[in-house]
Amino acid sequence: MPSLSFSSCFFVPFCGYFPLFMAFPSSYSSSRDRLMSQLMTVLALDFDGVICNSAEEVLQTALGTWSVLNPDSNLPRRFDEDPDVRRSFERLVPLGNRAEDFGVALHILSGNLDVRTQDEYDRIRTGLGLEWLEQFHHEFYQTRSRLRTDNLNRWLAFHREYPAFTALLERHQNDTTLAIATAKDGDSVRLLLRHFKIDHLFSDELILDKETGLAKTTHLKVLADRLNCDLGLITFVDDKLNHLQATAPLGVRGVLASWGHNTPREHEDAREAEFAVATLETVEGLLFGAG
């Protein structure tokens, strides 16, 4: 079980006041990354799109949910017949936050709506109303539970780990405290951690799932409280730019996982906002100053 000790955390006396998002000239980037890696005490990870490639499971669960709520819809058939529909869904996923947002994406596709920006997406989401969103959220987890229970091996096969990243976590498990901050249900997360044989890397109390709160800001505040750690000592890796933007005011260091459920649109926007954009080849150096 990973140690929760922070006896070696405070060797940089000014760390609580270090401006994590200040701009540096490009010539200083490697020095900055080394300093950031020294400051990191807690590595908080999103699950889907960072540790686990769940794109197929999410799509199957979302379409199953849509079919329950809209039994006469031809949208699932369109996914089978036209690869562009799937690609359009994948472009919309980064604009959402939780399970109900997969329903928002399907609603947009069902109406052939042209959505390109976060603001356009948010307006449609708001227009659907709280009752619609809550209904999709509830049915999504009912559908996931049914798929998982009916054929566990098939459900597990919908998921793939990112082996280069999980190998990195194994190598550095004693260099930081690992935590998960996810909007996914805890049962699925724990089952998949065991399936990937990396459950030993995470203390159970540091797996913060969808029941922790609606926003990742809540997850990170709860995490800091549980560890009695300053938020400025947390590095947060997520594949959703909107999550990094929401949590940046807390003082955490945000890193976009470019291998996850995002597109070049998010990569460019993240760089403009001065977030680090990590690839599977560069993430070890960004997080630990290695390489």
Short mmCIF file of C-alpha atoms in Angstrom, two decimals:
data_model
loop_
_atom_site.label_atom_id
_atom_site.label_comp_id
_atom_site.label_asym_id
_atom_site.label_seq_id
_atom_site.Cartn_x
_atom_site.Cartn_y
_atom_site.Cartn_z
CA MET A 1 0.00 0.00 0.00
CA PRO A 2 1.47 3.41 -0.93
CA SER A 3 2.73 5.52 1.94
CA LEU A 4 0.82 8.66 2.85
CA SER A 5 3.75 10.14 4.75
CA PHE A 6 4.74 13.70 3.96
CA SER A 7 7.94 13.79 5.99
CA SER A 8 9.93 14.68 2.87
CA CYS A 9 7.43 17.05 1.32
CA PHE A 10 8.57 20.39 2.59
CA PHE A 11 12.18 20.63 1.54
CA VAL A 12 11.38 23.73 -0.56
CA PRO A 13 10.35 26.33 2.03
CA PHE A 14 8.76 28.72 -0.42
CA CYS A 15 6.71 26.10 -2.28
CA GLY A 16 3.36 27.30 -1.01
CA TYR A 17 4.00 30.63 -2.70
CA PHE A 18 5.48 29.52 -6.00
CA PRO A 19 3.46 30.90 -8.96
CA LEU A 20 2.63 27.65 -10.74
CA PHE A 21 1.27 29.29 -13.89
CA MET A 22 3.73 32.12 -14.46
CA ALA A 23 5.14 32.39 -17.97
CA PHE A 24 8.77 31.43 -18.63
CA PRO A 25 10.88 32.03 -21.75
CA SER A 26 11.20 28.86 -23.78
CA SER A 27 14.91 28.63 -22.95
CA TYR A 28 13.98 28.08 -19.31
CA SER A 29 11.41 25.34 -19.98
CA SER A 30 13.58 22.38 -18.95
CA SER A 31 14.67 24.12 -15.73
CA ARG A 32 11.09 25.01 -14.97
CA ASP A 33 9.96 21.40 -15.49
CA ARG A 34 12.70 20.11 -13.18
CA LEU A 35 11.67 22.58 -10.48
CA MET A 36 8.01 21.67 -10.90
CA SER A 37 8.82 17.98 -10.53
CA GLN A 38 10.66 18.74 -7.28
CA LEU A 39 7.67 20.67 -5.98
CA MET A 40 5.18 17.89 -6.78
CA THR A 41 4.12 15.90 -3.74
CA VAL A 42 0.79 14.47 -4.93
CA LEU A 43 0.04 13.24 -8.44
CA ALA A 44 -3.72 13.29 -8.98
CA LEU A 45 -4.88 11.48 -12.10
CA ASP A 46 -8.09 11.40 -14.01
CA PHE A 47 -8.97 7.81 -14.90
CA ASP A 48 -10.64 7.70 -18.32
CA GLY A 49 -8.29 9.12 -20.90
CA VAL A 50 -5.25 9.14 -18.60
CA ILE A 51 -4.90 5.65 -17.12
CA CYS A 52 -7.56 3.88 -19.17
CA ASN A 53 -8.72 4.13 -22.77
CA SER A 54 -12.45 3.68 -22.26
CA ALA A 55 -13.62 5.18 -25.55
CA GLU A 56 -15.36 2.01 -26.77
CA GLU A 57 -17.06 1.29 -23.44
CA VAL A 58 -18.27 4.87 -23.15
CA LEU A 59 -19.71 4.78 -26.66
CA GLN A 60 -21.45 1.42 -26.15
CA THR A 61 -22.88 2.52 -22.81
CA ALA A 62 -23.99 5.90 -24.14
CA LEU A 63 -25.69 4.34 -27.18
CA GLY A 64 -27.37 1.75 -24.97
CA THR A 65 -28.65 4.53 -22.75
CA TRP A 66 -29.84 6.54 -25.73
CA SER A 67 -31.75 3.54 -27.07
CA VAL A 68 -33.53 3.04 -23.74
CA LEU A 69 -34.59 6.68 -23.62
CA ASN A 70 -35.23 7.05 -27.37
CA PRO A 71 -36.31 3.59 -28.60
CA ASP A 72 -37.36 4.84 -32.05
CA SER A 73 -34.14 6.72 -32.78
CA ASN A 74 -31.97 5.64 -35.71
CA LEU A 75 -28.85 7.21 -34.19
CA PRO A 76 -27.20 3.91 -33.12
CA ARG A 77 -27.56 2.61 -36.67
CA ARG A 78 -25.87 5.75 -38.01
CA PHE A 79 -22.80 4.93 -35.91
CA ASP A 80 -22.62 1.53 -37.60
CA GLU A 81 -23.11 2.91 -41.09
CA ASP A 82 -21.02 6.09 -41.07
CA PRO A 83 -17.55 6.34 -39.47
CA ASP A 84 -17.83 10.14 -39.56
CA VAL A 85 -20.56 9.97 -36.92
CA ARG A 86 -18.19 8.28 -34.49
CA ARG A 87 -15.49 10.84 -35.26
CA SER A 88 -17.96 13.65 -34.61
CA PHE A 89 -18.86 12.07 -31.28
CA GLU A 90 -15.17 11.86 -30.36
CA ARG A 91 -14.75 15.57 -31.15
CA LEU A 92 -17.64 16.46 -28.84
CA VAL A 93 -16.55 14.33 -25.87
CA PRO A 94 -13.80 16.75 -24.72
CA LEU A 95 -16.41 19.48 -24.26
CA GLY A 96 -18.27 17.50 -21.57
CA ASN A 97 -17.62 16.63 -17.95
CA ARG A 98 -19.81 13.79 -16.71
CA ALA A 99 -21.90 10.85 -17.91
CA GLU A 100 -24.84 13.02 -18.95
CA ASP A 101 -22.56 14.86 -21.36
CA PHE A 102 -22.33 11.77 -23.53
CA GLY A 103 -26.07 12.21 -23.91
CA VAL A 104 -25.60 15.86 -24.83
CA ALA A 105 -23.15 14.79 -27.54
CA LEU A 106 -25.64 12.24 -28.88
CA HIS A 107 -28.41 14.86 -28.81
CA ILE A 108 -26.23 17.17 -30.89
CA LEU A 109 -25.54 14.40 -33.41
CA SER A 110 -29.18 13.33 -33.57
CA GLY A 111 -30.17 16.87 -34.54
CA ASN A 112 -27.22 17.36 -36.91
CA LEU A 113 -26.29 20.48 -34.95
CA ASP A 114 -23.07 22.31 -35.75
CA VAL A 115 -21.14 22.72 -32.49
CA ARG A 116 -17.52 23.85 -32.56
CA THR A 117 -16.88 25.70 -29.31
CA GLN A 118 -17.32 25.19 -25.59
CA ASP A 119 -19.80 28.08 -25.41
CA GLU A 120 -21.97 26.57 -28.16
CA TYR A 121 -21.91 23.22 -26.41
CA ASP A 122 -22.74 24.73 -23.02
CA ARG A 123 -25.75 26.60 -24.43
CA ILE A 124 -27.22 23.37 -25.80
CA ARG A 125 -26.49 21.55 -22.56
CA THR A 126 -28.24 24.22 -20.51
CA GLY A 127 -31.19 24.19 -22.89
CA LEU A 128 -31.78 20.47 -22.33
CA GLY A 129 -32.63 21.15 -18.71
CA LEU A 130 -31.69 19.55 -15.42
CA GLU A 131 -34.36 16.82 -15.58
CA TRP A 132 -33.11 15.60 -18.98
CA LEU A 133 -29.51 15.57 -17.79
CA GLU A 134 -30.31 13.75 -14.56
CA GLN A 135 -32.37 11.14 -16.41
CA PHE A 136 -29.55 10.40 -18.82
CA HIS A 137 -27.01 10.28 -15.98
CA HIS A 138 -29.12 7.80 -14.02
CA GLU A 139 -29.84 5.56 -17.00
CA PHE A 140 -26.20 5.67 -18.12
CA TYR A 141 -25.06 4.04 -14.89
CA GLN A 142 -27.94 1.58 -14.99
CA THR A 143 -26.84 0.59 -18.49
CA ARG A 144 -23.18 0.34 -17.49
CA SER A 145 -24.05 -1.87 -14.53
CA ARG A 146 -26.17 -4.09 -16.75
CA LEU A 147 -23.41 -4.45 -19.37
CA ARG A 148 -20.84 -5.20 -16.69
CA THR A 149 -23.04 -7.77 -14.94
CA ASP A 150 -24.34 -9.51 -18.06
CA ASN A 151 -20.89 -10.20 -19.52
CA LEU A 152 -17.98 -9.04 -17.40
CA ASN A 153 -15.28 -10.28 -19.77
CA ARG A 154 -16.87 -8.48 -22.71
CA TRP A 155 -17.18 -5.30 -20.65
CA LEU A 156 -13.54 -5.50 -19.54
CA ALA A 157 -12.48 -6.03 -23.16
CA PHE A 158 -13.94 -2.63 -24.04
CA HIS A 159 -11.12 -1.05 -21.98
CA ARG A 160 -7.42 -0.68 -22.68
CA GLU A 161 -4.75 0.63 -20.38
CA TYR A 162 -2.06 3.00 -21.60
CA PRO A 163 0.88 0.68 -20.85
CA ALA A 164 3.58 3.32 -21.23
CA PHE A 165 1.86 5.47 -18.62
CA THR A 166 1.11 2.70 -16.15
CA ALA A 167 4.73 1.55 -16.43
CA LEU A 168 5.78 5.09 -15.55
CA LEU A 169 3.55 4.98 -12.45
CA GLU A 170 5.17 1.72 -11.40
CA ARG A 171 8.65 3.22 -11.75
CA HIS A 172 7.82 6.32 -9.72
CA GLN A 173 5.38 4.94 -7.16
CA ASN A 174 7.80 5.80 -4.34
CA ASP A 175 8.52 9.30 -5.65
CA THR A 176 5.06 10.76 -5.09
CA THR A 177 1.66 10.01 -3.59
CA LEU A 178 -0.70 8.72 -6.29
CA ALA A 179 -4.40 9.54 -6.30
CA ILE A 180 -7.33 9.29 -8.70
CA ALA A 181 -9.83 12.11 -9.27
CA THR A 182 -12.52 10.87 -11.62
CA ALA A 183 -16.14 11.37 -12.59
CA LYS A 184 -16.42 7.60 -13.12
CA ASP A 185 -18.12 5.28 -10.63
CA GLY A 186 -15.79 3.81 -8.05
CA ASP A 187 -16.83 0.19 -8.63
CA SER A 188 -15.74 0.36 -12.26
CA VAL A 189 -12.49 2.13 -11.40
CA ARG A 190 -11.47 -0.42 -8.77
CA LEU A 191 -12.43 -3.33 -11.01
CA LEU A 192 -10.33 -1.96 -13.86
CA LEU A 193 -7.36 -1.18 -11.62
CA ARG A 194 -7.37 -4.84 -10.59
CA HIS A 195 -7.81 -5.92 -14.21
CA PHE A 196 -4.76 -3.85 -15.21
CA LYS A 197 -2.87 -5.18 -12.14
CA ILE A 198 -2.09 -1.70 -10.84
CA ASP A 199 -4.49 -1.54 -7.89
CA HIS A 200 -1.52 -1.76 -5.50
CA LEU A 201 -0.43 1.72 -6.61
CA PHE A 202 -3.45 3.50 -5.11
CA SER A 203 -4.68 3.70 -1.54
CA ASP A 204 -8.43 3.14 -1.51
CA GLU A 205 -9.13 6.39 0.33
CA LEU A 206 -7.32 8.27 -2.45
CA ILE A 207 -9.62 6.99 -5.19
CA LEU A 208 -12.08 9.88 -5.45
CA ASP A 209 -14.95 8.95 -7.75
CA LYS A 210 -18.16 10.55 -9.01
CA GLU A 211 -19.70 10.50 -5.55
CA THR A 212 -17.05 12.96 -4.35
CA GLY A 213 -18.70 15.85 -6.17
CA LEU A 214 -19.87 17.31 -9.45
CA ALA A 215 -16.63 19.17 -10.24
CA LYS A 216 -12.96 18.25 -10.12
CA THR A 217 -12.38 21.27 -7.90
CA THR A 218 -14.23 19.36 -5.19
CA HIS A 219 -12.15 16.23 -5.79
CA LEU A 220 -8.89 18.13 -5.40
CA LYS A 221 -10.01 20.01 -2.30
CA VAL A 222 -11.10 16.74 -0.68
CA LEU A 223 -7.80 15.16 -1.67
CA ALA A 224 -5.79 17.99 -0.11
CA ASP A 225 -7.86 17.73 3.08
CA ARG A 226 -7.37 13.96 3.33
CA LEU A 227 -3.63 14.33 2.94
CA ASN A 228 -3.32 17.55 4.94
CA CYS A 229 -1.44 18.90 1.95
CA ASP A 230 -1.31 22.33 0.34
CA LEU A 231 -3.15 22.40 -3.00
CA GLY A 232 -0.05 23.92 -4.55
CA LEU A 233 1.75 20.62 -4.04
CA ILE A 234 -0.71 18.75 -6.27
CA THR A 235 -0.09 18.07 -9.94
CA PHE A 236 -3.33 17.18 -11.72
CA VAL A 237 -3.26 15.24 -15.00
CA ASP A 238 -6.50 15.19 -16.98
CA ASP A 239 -7.43 14.77 -20.62
CA LYS A 240 -10.16 17.43 -20.38
CA LEU A 241 -8.95 21.00 -20.80
CA ASN A 242 -12.09 22.37 -19.15
CA HIS A 243 -11.19 20.43 -15.99
CA LEU A 244 -7.72 21.98 -15.93
CA GLN A 245 -9.17 25.44 -16.46
CA ALA A 246 -11.67 24.97 -13.64
CA THR A 247 -9.08 23.75 -11.14
CA ALA A 248 -6.24 26.14 -12.00
CA PRO A 249 -7.45 28.84 -9.56
CA LEU A 250 -6.87 26.36 -6.72
CA GLY A 251 -3.13 26.61 -7.38
CA VAL A 252 -2.68 23.04 -8.59
CA ARG A 253 -0.39 22.40 -11.54
CA GLY A 254 -2.45 21.21 -14.51
CA VAL A 255 -1.11 18.88 -17.21
CA LEU A 256 -3.13 17.88 -20.27
CA ALA A 257 -2.82 14.21 -21.24
CA SER A 258 -2.76 14.48 -25.02
CA TRP A 259 -3.09 10.70 -25.43
CA GLY A 260 -6.60 10.79 -23.97
CA HIS A 261 -10.02 11.81 -25.19
CA ASN A 262 -9.09 15.14 -26.75
CA THR A 263 -8.13 16.64 -30.08
CA PRO A 264 -5.55 19.08 -31.51
CA ARG A 265 -8.11 21.81 -30.76
CA GLU A 266 -7.65 21.20 -27.02
CA HIS A 267 -3.87 20.86 -27.36
CA GLU A 268 -3.60 24.29 -28.96
CA ASP A 269 -5.97 25.91 -26.48
CA ALA A 270 -4.09 24.35 -23.56
CA ARG A 271 -0.76 25.72 -24.76
CA GLU A 272 -2.29 29.17 -25.20
CA ALA A 273 -3.50 28.95 -21.60
CA GLU A 274 0.05 27.94 -20.53
CA PHE A 275 -0.81 24.41 -19.44
CA ALA A 276 1.76 21.72 -20.10
CA VAL A 277 0.64 19.35 -22.86
CA ALA A 278 2.12 15.91 -22.26
CA THR A 279 2.55 13.05 -24.68
CA LEU A 280 3.35 9.51 -23.61
CA GLU A 281 6.93 10.26 -24.67
CA THR A 282 7.30 13.51 -22.70
CA VAL A 283 5.13 12.96 -19.63
CA GLU A 284 7.84 11.36 -17.49
CA GLY A 285 10.10 14.37 -17.91
CA LEU A 286 7.26 16.80 -17.23
CA LEU A 287 6.19 15.03 -14.05
CA PHE A 288 9.44 13.75 -12.62
CA GLY A 289 12.22 15.54 -14.44
CA ALA A 290 13.37 12.21 -15.85
CA GLY A 291 14.89 11.61 -19.22
#
